[in-house]
């Protein structure tokens, strides 16, 4: 057989299980299984609807609902929309790269373990600790955002709201992946309904259907304008900088789509559920982010009061500002309550992901083995407790002002998240090369895209450029700010330091394409793969299509 058409045969064949319906009981073959060194004991508790909703709305949170205030103020409606469109293309490129790998090898540790297999242990070490840092810092960010949103109703000390949200977040995670999946399904459903409702309401208000019957149209694109002039810099230069100022904030909103890779190790029937989840990413990008930012740009001028989160006040979401300006009295409180559940949801996802990232690091030998300890139900309780401790960083918002600290953490997590995407793209390019050299036919993979390898190259280069220029504002004359410089460039400086240090310690060369391992773990994965019975009625058929 010609190597270009070589399929997966023998040990390399993909699962085509013809299991009967009785085999569809929840599987836990990874519990107590020696995946690498006998310590991996995560249990597959996440159902298809959990994975589907996590992929669509799991980490939609304050980046869209609250962070867009800063983006609109900095870039104007056109700069906001353009920034989210560009970041959406990068996000999609990363996800189809990641999806191809994790759908084939849905192992605990996700892309962290895949980097070790297809690149080298040093990159796995670097990506693992960067990813853990990213999600550990995002957790207090969401807690602070919850305090900002709750400040809409009350001037009570933000520390009270932070404490309440922290208790909810930790409790959900300590009850296990199954409870997390159910809670996330409910929270994410609320977020999806909220976003869809806000977009519909936004269209109605823009066309004059509100109490004031004021047809807005593209009024704010004309006055004050489609682009802001960044720092009052005139001409095309000021407009370009206004758009580029949106990019880091937009990255913060999109970071987290890769959570399905971490959840892969606890997903039931991963070969079926993960590809479906990856294919739904475009829904999140187009409907939620592109649709949401379009409505925000139509309804709220970039000069509106309340868009400056750095002033430390309880500045509200642009959605709430728009509804309040339309004269709808009771709805802002209802919407703010929905946005609050999104902060709880995102914080819960943050703790889940950081704890599993730490677990993956320990499974790779890059963190102390104590973090591999699990309860009988597969809960990595040591990792969860350790990662929960970093939630106390959110109390910085009590003294410095919630809005200001929120912006600090946004910058830190956005850059760290982009570096994660950079590492995923590098790993995929090596994965692609290995498949090519060893003669595998990618078309028979559970998920594959015809855009590869170009999408991975695009994502890798774009992520590096955005990271490198993330703190460019401080280099403008008279704009130096030490806190901005540190929060933007600290993760970027640590990344090569971690890689070089790990390289010197491990002294392991980059894995050759001809020696890459595409076989290990396939037996366990195929044991967790089954053919689902056909739907019994139209309702089940619709639910199967939806989820």
Short mmCIF file of C-alpha atoms in Angstrom, two decimals:
data_model
loop_
_atom_site.label_atom_id
_atom_site.label_comp_id
_atom_site.label_asym_id
_atom_site.label_seq_id
_atom_site.Cartn_x
_atom_site.Cartn_y
_atom_site.Cartn_z
CA UNK A 1 0.00 0.00 0.00
CA UNK A 2 1.28 3.44 -0.87
CA UNK A 3 2.37 5.29 2.26
CA UNK A 4 0.24 8.29 1.35
CA UNK A 5 -2.88 6.14 1.54
CA UNK A 6 -1.82 4.05 4.50
CA UNK A 7 -4.66 3.70 6.96
CA UNK A 8 -4.72 2.63 10.57
CA UNK A 9 -4.38 -1.11 10.44
CA UNK A 10 -3.40 -3.70 12.98
CA UNK A 11 -2.28 -1.98 16.15
CA UNK A 12 -2.78 1.40 14.48
CA UNK A 13 -6.41 0.88 13.51
CA UNK A 14 -9.02 3.28 14.84
CA UNK A 15 -11.99 1.95 16.76
CA UNK A 16 -14.98 0.77 14.76
CA UNK A 17 -16.70 -0.81 17.71
CA UNK A 18 -19.97 -2.61 17.02
CA UNK A 19 -20.93 -2.85 20.65
CA UNK A 20 -24.54 -3.60 21.45
CA UNK A 21 -26.70 -1.24 23.56
CA UNK A 22 -25.89 -3.19 26.73
CA UNK A 23 -22.28 -1.98 26.39
CA UNK A 24 -23.37 1.59 26.81
CA UNK A 25 -23.11 1.59 30.57
CA UNK A 26 -20.84 4.26 32.07
CA UNK A 27 -17.27 3.10 31.72
CA UNK A 28 -14.48 3.68 34.16
CA UNK A 29 -11.63 1.81 32.55
CA UNK A 30 -9.19 4.54 33.40
CA UNK A 31 -9.79 4.10 37.09
CA UNK A 32 -6.73 2.41 38.49
CA UNK A 33 -5.32 1.90 35.01
CA UNK A 34 -1.60 2.21 34.38
CA UNK A 35 -1.63 4.81 31.62
CA UNK A 36 1.91 5.94 32.25
CA UNK A 37 3.11 4.91 35.65
CA UNK A 38 0.16 3.37 37.46
CA UNK A 39 -0.97 6.58 39.10
CA UNK A 40 -3.71 7.75 36.75
CA UNK A 41 -7.09 7.20 38.35
CA UNK A 42 -9.42 9.74 36.78
CA UNK A 43 -12.87 8.35 36.08
CA UNK A 44 -14.89 9.07 32.93
CA UNK A 45 -17.95 10.79 34.46
CA UNK A 46 -18.61 13.59 31.95
CA UNK A 47 -21.53 12.76 29.67
CA UNK A 48 -21.96 13.89 26.08
CA UNK A 49 -24.25 16.77 27.06
CA UNK A 50 -21.69 17.92 29.65
CA UNK A 51 -18.91 17.98 27.06
CA UNK A 52 -21.17 19.65 24.50
CA UNK A 53 -22.23 22.43 26.85
CA UNK A 54 -18.72 22.89 28.26
CA UNK A 55 -17.41 23.37 24.72
CA UNK A 56 -20.18 25.80 23.75
CA UNK A 57 -20.62 27.86 26.89
CA UNK A 58 -18.38 26.50 29.63
CA UNK A 59 -15.98 29.40 29.87
CA UNK A 60 -18.11 32.16 28.41
CA UNK A 61 -17.83 34.56 31.27
CA UNK A 62 -16.70 37.98 32.21
CA UNK A 63 -14.51 38.35 29.14
CA UNK A 64 -17.62 38.80 27.01
CA UNK A 65 -20.02 40.22 29.56
CA UNK A 66 -17.70 42.59 31.44
CA UNK A 67 -14.32 42.79 29.70
CA UNK A 68 -15.87 44.08 26.48
CA UNK A 69 -16.42 47.37 28.31
CA UNK A 70 -12.69 48.10 28.18
CA UNK A 71 -12.44 46.85 24.59
CA UNK A 72 -15.26 49.11 23.41
CA UNK A 73 -13.75 52.09 25.19
CA UNK A 74 -10.30 51.42 23.68
CA UNK A 75 -11.21 50.44 20.13
CA UNK A 76 -14.65 51.78 19.34
CA UNK A 77 -17.36 49.55 17.80
CA UNK A 78 -15.39 48.71 14.63
CA UNK A 79 -12.17 48.08 16.56
CA UNK A 80 -14.07 45.86 19.01
CA UNK A 81 -15.72 43.83 16.25
CA UNK A 82 -12.58 43.52 14.14
CA UNK A 83 -10.53 42.45 17.16
CA UNK A 84 -12.98 39.69 18.05
CA UNK A 85 -13.24 38.50 14.44
CA UNK A 86 -9.45 38.17 14.12
CA UNK A 87 -9.15 36.46 17.49
CA UNK A 88 -12.03 34.19 16.51
CA UNK A 89 -10.12 32.95 13.46
CA UNK A 90 -7.08 32.26 15.64
CA UNK A 91 -9.22 30.43 18.20
CA UNK A 92 -10.81 28.26 15.52
CA UNK A 93 -7.41 27.40 14.07
CA UNK A 94 -6.17 26.31 17.49
CA UNK A 95 -9.26 24.25 18.19
CA UNK A 96 -9.20 22.24 14.97
CA UNK A 97 -5.52 21.56 15.65
CA UNK A 98 -6.20 20.45 19.20
CA UNK A 99 -9.34 18.58 18.22
CA UNK A 100 -7.53 16.34 15.77
CA UNK A 101 -5.08 15.24 18.45
CA UNK A 102 -7.39 14.80 21.45
CA UNK A 103 -10.14 13.06 19.48
CA UNK A 104 -7.57 10.42 18.52
CA UNK A 105 -5.80 10.33 21.91
CA UNK A 106 -8.19 11.56 24.65
CA UNK A 107 -5.79 10.96 27.54
CA UNK A 108 -5.52 12.60 30.99
CA UNK A 109 -3.43 15.75 30.78
CA UNK A 110 -4.65 16.60 27.28
CA UNK A 111 -2.27 18.72 25.24
CA UNK A 112 0.26 18.73 28.10
CA UNK A 113 0.84 14.99 27.70
CA UNK A 114 0.62 15.21 23.91
CA UNK A 115 3.46 17.75 23.86
CA UNK A 116 5.68 15.22 25.63
CA UNK A 117 4.78 12.54 23.12
CA UNK A 118 5.13 14.57 19.91
CA UNK A 119 7.69 17.29 20.77
CA UNK A 120 9.77 16.74 23.91
CA UNK A 121 9.43 16.58 27.71
CA UNK A 122 10.75 20.16 28.05
CA UNK A 123 7.82 21.61 26.09
CA UNK A 124 5.40 19.44 28.07
CA UNK A 125 6.91 20.82 31.28
CA UNK A 126 6.70 24.40 30.01
CA UNK A 127 3.18 24.11 28.65
CA UNK A 128 2.00 22.32 31.77
CA UNK A 129 3.19 24.92 34.25
CA UNK A 130 2.18 27.81 31.98
CA UNK A 131 -1.29 26.29 31.64
CA UNK A 132 -1.57 25.73 35.36
CA UNK A 133 -0.45 29.31 35.99
CA UNK A 134 -2.95 30.57 33.44
CA UNK A 135 -5.96 28.91 35.01
CA UNK A 136 -4.80 29.52 38.54
CA UNK A 137 -4.68 33.27 37.85
CA UNK A 138 -7.99 33.27 35.95
CA UNK A 139 -9.77 31.93 39.05
CA UNK A 140 -9.30 35.09 41.17
CA UNK A 141 -10.07 37.13 38.04
CA UNK A 142 -13.54 35.63 37.84
CA UNK A 143 -14.08 36.03 41.58
CA UNK A 144 -13.19 39.72 41.31
CA UNK A 145 -15.52 40.06 38.32
CA UNK A 146 -18.33 38.57 40.40
CA UNK A 147 -17.67 41.25 43.03
CA UNK A 148 -17.86 43.95 40.33
CA UNK A 149 -21.18 42.59 39.07
CA UNK A 150 -22.63 42.27 42.57
CA UNK A 151 -21.61 45.88 43.20
CA UNK A 152 -24.36 46.77 40.72
CA UNK A 153 -26.89 46.27 43.52
CA UNK A 154 -24.95 46.92 46.71
CA UNK A 155 -21.99 48.86 48.04
CA UNK A 156 -21.12 46.07 50.49
CA UNK A 157 -17.40 45.35 50.77
CA UNK A 158 -16.32 43.28 47.70
CA UNK A 159 -14.64 40.79 50.04
CA UNK A 160 -18.07 39.49 51.07
CA UNK A 161 -19.07 38.69 47.50
CA UNK A 162 -15.67 37.17 46.76
CA UNK A 163 -16.01 34.84 49.74
CA UNK A 164 -19.50 33.68 48.73
CA UNK A 165 -18.43 32.98 45.15
CA UNK A 166 -15.31 31.18 46.35
CA UNK A 167 -17.37 28.84 48.55
CA UNK A 168 -19.71 28.01 45.64
CA UNK A 169 -16.78 27.33 43.29
CA UNK A 170 -14.80 25.10 45.63
CA UNK A 171 -17.89 23.16 46.72
CA UNK A 172 -18.86 22.29 43.14
CA UNK A 173 -15.38 20.99 42.38
CA UNK A 174 -15.01 18.99 45.60
CA UNK A 175 -18.20 17.08 44.77
CA UNK A 176 -16.55 15.47 41.73
CA UNK A 177 -16.45 15.71 37.94
CA UNK A 178 -20.02 14.42 37.62
CA UNK A 179 -21.41 17.21 39.81
CA UNK A 180 -19.18 19.73 38.05
CA UNK A 181 -20.55 18.53 34.71
CA UNK A 182 -24.17 18.87 35.89
CA UNK A 183 -23.55 22.31 37.41
CA UNK A 184 -21.73 23.43 34.29
CA UNK A 185 -24.56 22.14 32.12
CA UNK A 186 -27.05 24.27 34.09
CA UNK A 187 -24.82 27.36 34.32
CA UNK A 188 -23.76 27.16 30.68
CA UNK A 189 -27.38 26.72 29.60
CA UNK A 190 -28.27 29.91 31.46
CA UNK A 191 -25.38 31.71 29.75
CA UNK A 192 -26.35 30.48 26.31
CA UNK A 193 -29.97 31.51 26.81
CA UNK A 194 -28.83 34.87 28.21
CA UNK A 195 -26.53 35.64 25.29
CA UNK A 196 -29.12 34.62 22.69
CA UNK A 197 -31.76 36.67 24.50
CA UNK A 198 -29.47 39.70 24.73
CA UNK A 199 -28.68 39.53 21.02
CA UNK A 200 -32.39 39.34 20.12
CA UNK A 201 -33.17 42.15 22.57
CA UNK A 202 -30.30 44.18 21.13
CA UNK A 203 -31.69 43.88 17.62
CA UNK A 204 -35.11 44.97 18.88
CA UNK A 205 -33.70 47.97 20.75
CA UNK A 206 -31.51 48.97 17.82
CA UNK A 207 -34.54 48.98 15.51
CA UNK A 208 -36.55 51.17 17.90
CA UNK A 209 -38.57 48.51 19.70
CA UNK A 210 -37.69 49.74 23.20
CA UNK A 211 -39.84 51.86 25.53
CA UNK A 212 -38.38 55.07 24.05
CA UNK A 213 -38.97 53.88 20.46
CA UNK A 214 -35.57 55.31 19.56
CA UNK A 215 -34.25 53.75 16.33
CA UNK A 216 -30.48 53.70 16.90
CA UNK A 217 -29.25 51.89 13.79
CA UNK A 218 -25.58 52.69 13.20
CA UNK A 219 -25.81 56.05 14.95
CA UNK A 220 -22.85 55.41 17.26
CA UNK A 221 -20.71 54.23 14.35
CA UNK A 222 -21.09 57.76 12.94
CA UNK A 223 -21.00 59.74 16.18
CA UNK A 224 -18.67 59.42 18.08
CA UNK A 225 -17.35 57.13 15.30
CA UNK A 226 -16.55 53.57 14.29
CA UNK A 227 -12.98 53.66 15.63
CA UNK A 228 -11.61 55.33 18.73
CA UNK A 229 -8.41 57.34 18.29
CA UNK A 230 -6.14 55.60 20.76
CA UNK A 231 -4.66 58.05 23.26
CA UNK A 232 -5.91 60.86 20.95
CA UNK A 233 -3.36 59.87 18.30
CA UNK A 234 -4.78 61.22 15.02
CA UNK A 235 -5.32 59.48 11.70
CA UNK A 236 -4.92 55.86 10.65
CA UNK A 237 -2.19 55.27 13.24
CA UNK A 238 -4.53 56.07 16.11
CA UNK A 239 -7.26 53.84 14.65
CA UNK A 240 -4.86 50.95 14.11
CA UNK A 241 -3.60 51.20 17.68
CA UNK A 242 -7.21 51.33 18.90
CA UNK A 243 -7.92 48.04 17.15
CA UNK A 244 -4.71 46.43 18.38
CA UNK A 245 -5.52 47.48 21.95
CA UNK A 246 -8.57 45.20 21.73
CA UNK A 247 -6.59 42.09 20.84
CA UNK A 248 -5.35 41.19 24.34
CA UNK A 249 -8.79 41.65 25.87
CA UNK A 250 -10.34 39.63 23.04
CA UNK A 251 -7.82 36.87 23.73
CA UNK A 252 -8.95 36.78 27.37
CA UNK A 253 -12.53 36.25 26.21
CA UNK A 254 -11.62 33.34 23.95
CA UNK A 255 -9.11 31.63 26.23
CA UNK A 256 -10.63 28.44 27.61
CA UNK A 257 -12.01 26.82 24.48
CA UNK A 258 -9.23 24.25 24.88
CA UNK A 259 -10.77 23.04 28.16
CA UNK A 260 -12.28 20.09 26.26
CA UNK A 261 -8.74 18.70 25.93
CA UNK A 262 -8.33 18.62 29.70
CA UNK A 263 -11.83 17.19 30.11
CA UNK A 264 -11.02 14.48 27.55
CA UNK A 265 -9.56 12.24 30.24
CA UNK A 266 -12.92 12.23 32.06
CA UNK A 267 -15.24 12.17 29.05
CA UNK A 268 -17.43 9.18 28.31
CA UNK A 269 -17.24 7.77 24.79
CA UNK A 270 -14.57 10.37 23.87
CA UNK A 271 -14.20 9.28 20.24
CA UNK A 272 -17.81 10.28 19.62
CA UNK A 273 -18.28 13.23 21.98
CA UNK A 274 -15.05 15.19 21.49
CA UNK A 275 -15.29 15.60 17.70
CA UNK A 276 -18.85 16.88 18.09
CA UNK A 277 -17.70 19.35 20.74
CA UNK A 278 -14.89 20.62 18.53
CA UNK A 279 -17.24 21.10 15.60
CA UNK A 280 -19.46 23.33 17.77
CA UNK A 281 -16.68 25.82 18.45
CA UNK A 282 -17.72 27.93 15.47
CA UNK A 283 -21.16 28.39 17.09
CA UNK A 284 -19.53 29.95 20.11
CA UNK A 285 -17.32 32.18 17.99
CA UNK A 286 -19.91 33.40 15.48
CA UNK A 287 -23.06 33.56 17.60
CA UNK A 288 -21.77 34.56 21.01
CA UNK A 289 -18.67 36.63 20.38
CA UNK A 290 -19.18 38.10 16.92
CA UNK A 291 -22.93 38.51 17.46
CA UNK A 292 -22.49 39.85 20.98
CA UNK A 293 -19.82 42.40 20.14
CA UNK A 294 -21.80 43.59 17.11
CA UNK A 295 -24.81 44.33 19.33
CA UNK A 296 -22.65 46.05 21.95
CA UNK A 297 -21.12 48.31 19.28
CA UNK A 298 -24.55 49.26 17.99
CA UNK A 299 -26.16 50.06 21.35
CA UNK A 300 -23.38 51.69 23.40
CA UNK A 301 -21.09 54.54 22.27
CA UNK A 302 -17.44 54.06 23.18
CA UNK A 303 -17.61 57.36 25.09
CA UNK A 304 -20.35 56.08 27.43
CA UNK A 305 -19.86 56.47 31.16
CA UNK A 306 -19.31 53.25 33.10
CA UNK A 307 -17.04 51.60 30.53
CA UNK A 308 -13.88 52.30 32.51
CA UNK A 309 -13.39 49.31 34.79
CA UNK A 310 -10.11 50.66 36.15
CA UNK A 311 -11.84 53.33 38.21
CA UNK A 312 -12.59 50.75 40.90
CA UNK A 313 -16.34 51.33 40.86
CA UNK A 314 -19.09 48.79 40.25
CA UNK A 315 -19.05 49.46 36.52
CA UNK A 316 -21.63 47.27 34.84
CA UNK A 317 -21.64 45.21 31.68
CA UNK A 318 -22.10 47.01 28.33
CA UNK A 319 -25.24 44.91 27.92
CA UNK A 320 -26.64 46.30 31.17
CA UNK A 321 -25.67 49.85 30.18
CA UNK A 322 -27.50 49.44 26.87
CA UNK A 323 -30.67 48.13 28.53
CA UNK A 324 -30.59 50.86 31.15
CA UNK A 325 -30.15 53.53 28.46
CA UNK A 326 -33.16 52.08 26.64
CA UNK A 327 -35.30 52.83 29.69
CA UNK A 328 -36.12 49.24 30.70
CA UNK A 329 -36.17 49.49 34.49
CA UNK A 330 -36.31 45.95 35.89
CA UNK A 331 -34.41 44.05 33.20
CA UNK A 332 -30.87 45.26 34.09
CA UNK A 333 -31.06 43.53 37.46
CA UNK A 334 -32.29 40.30 35.87
CA UNK A 335 -29.53 40.38 33.27
CA UNK A 336 -26.91 41.19 35.90
CA UNK A 337 -28.06 38.15 37.89
CA UNK A 338 -27.59 35.96 34.79
CA UNK A 339 -24.15 37.47 34.27
CA UNK A 340 -23.32 36.66 37.89
CA UNK A 341 -24.07 32.97 37.31
CA UNK A 342 -21.67 33.14 34.36
CA UNK A 343 -18.94 34.34 36.71
CA UNK A 344 -19.67 31.43 39.06
CA UNK A 345 -19.64 29.04 36.13
CA UNK A 346 -16.37 30.36 34.71
CA UNK A 347 -14.73 30.27 38.16
CA UNK A 348 -15.83 26.66 38.58
CA UNK A 349 -14.34 25.80 35.17
CA UNK A 350 -11.14 27.61 36.12
CA UNK A 351 -10.64 25.53 39.26
CA UNK A 352 -11.53 22.32 37.43
CA UNK A 353 -9.02 23.02 34.68
CA UNK A 354 -6.17 24.18 36.92
CA UNK A 355 -6.53 21.14 39.17
CA UNK A 356 -6.53 18.75 36.20
CA UNK A 357 -3.56 20.55 34.67
CA UNK A 358 -1.66 20.05 37.93
CA UNK A 359 -2.74 16.41 37.95
CA UNK A 360 -1.42 16.05 34.39
CA UNK A 361 1.88 17.60 35.42
CA UNK A 362 2.21 15.10 38.24
CA UNK A 363 1.34 12.24 35.87
CA UNK A 364 4.18 13.39 33.60
CA UNK A 365 6.61 13.55 36.50
CA UNK A 366 6.79 17.36 36.32
CA UNK A 367 5.10 17.97 39.67
CA UNK A 368 5.17 16.18 43.05
CA UNK A 369 3.42 12.80 43.04
CA UNK A 370 1.17 13.89 45.90
CA UNK A 371 -0.98 15.70 43.34
CA UNK A 372 -1.88 12.31 41.82
CA UNK A 373 -3.82 11.30 44.91
CA UNK A 374 -7.50 10.73 44.21
CA UNK A 375 -10.56 9.72 46.18
CA UNK A 376 -12.39 6.48 45.41
CA UNK A 377 -14.65 8.33 42.98
CA UNK A 378 -11.65 9.57 40.99
CA UNK A 379 -11.57 13.08 42.50
CA UNK A 380 -8.02 14.56 42.53
CA UNK A 381 -8.71 16.26 45.84
CA UNK A 382 -5.11 17.24 46.63
CA UNK A 383 -4.81 19.15 43.36
CA UNK A 384 -8.16 20.87 43.91
CA UNK A 385 -7.33 21.96 47.45
CA UNK A 386 -3.92 23.29 46.41
CA UNK A 387 -5.29 25.25 43.44
CA UNK A 388 -8.13 26.61 45.58
CA UNK A 389 -5.60 28.37 47.79
CA UNK A 390 -4.75 30.77 44.98
CA UNK A 391 -8.32 32.03 44.95
CA UNK A 392 -7.33 34.18 47.93
CA UNK A 393 -5.45 36.44 45.49
CA UNK A 394 -8.87 37.84 44.63
CA UNK A 395 -8.88 39.74 47.92
CA UNK A 396 -6.37 42.11 46.31
CA UNK A 397 -9.45 43.67 44.73
CA UNK A 398 -10.66 44.79 48.15
CA UNK A 399 -7.81 47.25 48.68
CA UNK A 400 -6.77 48.12 45.12
CA UNK A 401 -10.26 48.30 43.59
CA UNK A 402 -11.98 45.36 41.89
CA UNK A 403 -11.98 46.89 38.41
CA UNK A 404 -8.27 47.74 38.45
CA UNK A 405 -7.14 44.33 39.73
CA UNK A 406 -9.47 42.67 37.21
CA UNK A 407 -7.55 44.38 34.39
CA UNK A 408 -4.20 43.25 35.85
CA UNK A 409 -5.29 39.62 35.88
CA UNK A 410 -6.86 39.91 32.42
CA UNK A 411 -3.50 40.88 30.93
CA UNK A 412 -1.63 38.09 32.75
CA UNK A 413 -4.09 35.37 31.79
CA UNK A 414 -4.51 36.52 28.19
CA UNK A 415 -0.79 36.30 27.48
CA UNK A 416 -0.43 32.97 29.29
CA UNK A 417 -3.42 31.63 27.38
CA UNK A 418 -1.97 32.72 24.04
CA UNK A 419 1.27 30.96 24.95
CA UNK A 420 -0.76 27.81 25.59
CA UNK A 421 -2.27 28.16 22.11
CA UNK A 422 1.24 28.69 20.73
CA UNK A 423 2.37 25.43 22.33
CA UNK A 424 -0.70 23.56 21.06
CA UNK A 425 0.03 24.77 17.52
CA UNK A 426 3.67 23.66 17.76
CA UNK A 427 2.58 20.26 19.08
CA UNK A 428 0.09 19.83 16.27
CA UNK A 429 2.65 20.66 13.59
CA UNK A 430 4.87 17.93 15.01
CA UNK A 431 1.87 15.56 15.20
CA UNK A 432 1.07 16.34 11.55
CA UNK A 433 4.66 15.74 10.50
CA UNK A 434 4.79 12.44 12.39
CA UNK A 435 1.61 11.22 10.73
CA UNK A 436 3.00 12.17 7.33
CA UNK A 437 6.39 10.53 7.86
CA UNK A 438 4.91 7.32 9.28
CA UNK A 439 2.39 7.06 6.47
CA UNK A 440 -0.85 7.48 8.38
CA UNK A 441 -4.00 8.52 6.56
CA UNK A 442 -5.43 11.48 8.51
CA UNK A 443 -8.77 11.18 6.75
CA UNK A 444 -9.73 8.19 8.92
CA UNK A 445 -9.07 10.02 12.18
CA UNK A 446 -12.12 10.70 14.41
CA UNK A 447 -11.69 14.38 13.55
CA UNK A 448 -9.59 16.04 10.85
CA UNK A 449 -9.60 19.36 9.01
CA UNK A 450 -8.60 20.13 5.44
CA UNK A 451 -7.26 23.51 6.61
CA UNK A 452 -4.19 21.84 8.11
CA UNK A 453 -1.30 22.43 8.47
CA UNK A 454 -1.88 26.04 7.39
CA UNK A 455 -4.31 26.78 10.24
CA UNK A 456 -1.73 25.64 12.81
CA UNK A 457 0.99 27.81 11.26
CA UNK A 458 -1.38 30.80 11.26
CA UNK A 459 -2.30 30.27 14.90
CA UNK A 460 1.30 29.78 16.03
CA UNK A 461 2.61 32.94 14.35
CA UNK A 462 -0.39 35.07 15.38
CA UNK A 463 -0.18 34.04 19.04
CA UNK A 464 3.51 34.91 19.20
CA UNK A 465 3.02 38.33 17.57
CA UNK A 466 0.13 39.26 19.88
CA UNK A 467 2.05 38.14 22.97
CA UNK A 468 5.14 40.07 21.93
CA UNK A 469 3.15 43.27 21.39
CA UNK A 470 0.66 42.83 24.24
CA UNK A 471 2.11 45.63 26.35
CA UNK A 472 2.95 48.07 23.57
CA UNK A 473 0.97 50.88 25.26
CA UNK A 474 3.66 51.40 27.89
CA UNK A 475 6.19 52.35 25.21
CA UNK A 476 4.19 55.36 24.05
CA UNK A 477 5.56 58.68 25.22
CA UNK A 478 4.43 59.42 28.76
CA UNK A 479 2.46 56.15 29.06
CA UNK A 480 4.91 54.02 31.03
CA UNK A 481 3.18 51.91 33.71
CA UNK A 482 5.18 49.32 35.62
CA UNK A 483 2.12 47.25 36.57
CA UNK A 484 1.02 47.03 32.92
CA UNK A 485 4.50 46.04 31.74
CA UNK A 486 4.89 43.32 34.39
CA UNK A 487 1.42 41.80 33.97
CA UNK A 488 1.81 41.63 30.17
CA UNK A 489 5.38 40.43 29.84
CA UNK A 490 5.96 38.27 32.93
CA UNK A 491 4.37 35.16 31.35
CA UNK A 492 6.21 35.79 28.08
CA UNK A 493 9.56 35.99 29.87
CA UNK A 494 8.91 32.90 31.98
CA UNK A 495 8.00 30.68 29.01
CA UNK A 496 11.49 30.42 27.41
CA UNK A 497 13.12 30.30 30.85
CA UNK A 498 11.01 27.27 31.79
CA UNK A 499 11.72 25.56 28.47
CA UNK A 500 15.48 26.13 28.54
CA UNK A 501 15.69 25.08 32.19
CA UNK A 502 13.72 21.90 31.54
CA UNK A 503 15.82 21.18 28.47
CA UNK A 504 19.03 21.44 30.47
CA UNK A 505 17.68 19.12 33.16
CA UNK A 506 16.07 16.47 30.97
CA UNK A 507 18.73 16.56 28.22
CA UNK A 508 16.21 14.84 25.95
CA UNK A 509 16.22 15.64 22.21
CA UNK A 510 13.12 16.58 20.25
CA UNK A 511 11.23 13.44 19.28
CA UNK A 512 11.90 12.44 15.70
CA UNK A 513 8.86 12.23 13.44
CA UNK A 514 9.71 8.63 12.59
CA UNK A 515 9.80 7.68 16.29
CA UNK A 516 6.58 9.32 17.46
CA UNK A 517 4.24 7.04 19.39
CA UNK A 518 0.72 6.88 17.94
CA UNK A 519 -0.18 3.53 19.54
CA UNK A 520 0.17 3.71 23.34
CA UNK A 521 -3.16 4.13 25.19
CA UNK A 522 -5.27 3.12 22.17
CA UNK A 523 -6.43 -0.09 23.88
CA UNK A 524 -7.78 1.82 26.89
CA UNK A 525 -9.35 4.49 24.68
CA UNK A 526 -11.07 1.96 22.44
CA UNK A 527 -12.36 0.15 25.52
CA UNK A 528 -14.18 3.39 26.37
CA UNK A 529 -15.58 3.74 22.83
CA UNK A 530 -18.98 2.35 21.96
CA UNK A 531 -21.65 2.66 19.32
CA UNK A 532 -24.75 4.39 20.64
CA UNK A 533 -28.18 2.92 19.87
CA UNK A 534 -30.36 4.78 17.36
CA UNK A 535 -32.84 7.30 18.79
CA UNK A 536 -36.23 5.84 19.65
CA UNK A 537 -38.27 8.89 18.71
CA UNK A 538 -38.04 12.39 17.27
CA UNK A 539 -37.38 14.00 20.63
CA UNK A 540 -34.37 11.75 21.22
CA UNK A 541 -33.21 12.39 17.65
CA UNK A 542 -33.37 16.14 18.22
CA UNK A 543 -31.52 15.86 21.54
CA UNK A 544 -28.85 13.68 19.90
CA UNK A 545 -28.41 16.29 17.18
CA UNK A 546 -28.32 19.15 19.70
CA UNK A 547 -25.86 17.51 22.08
#
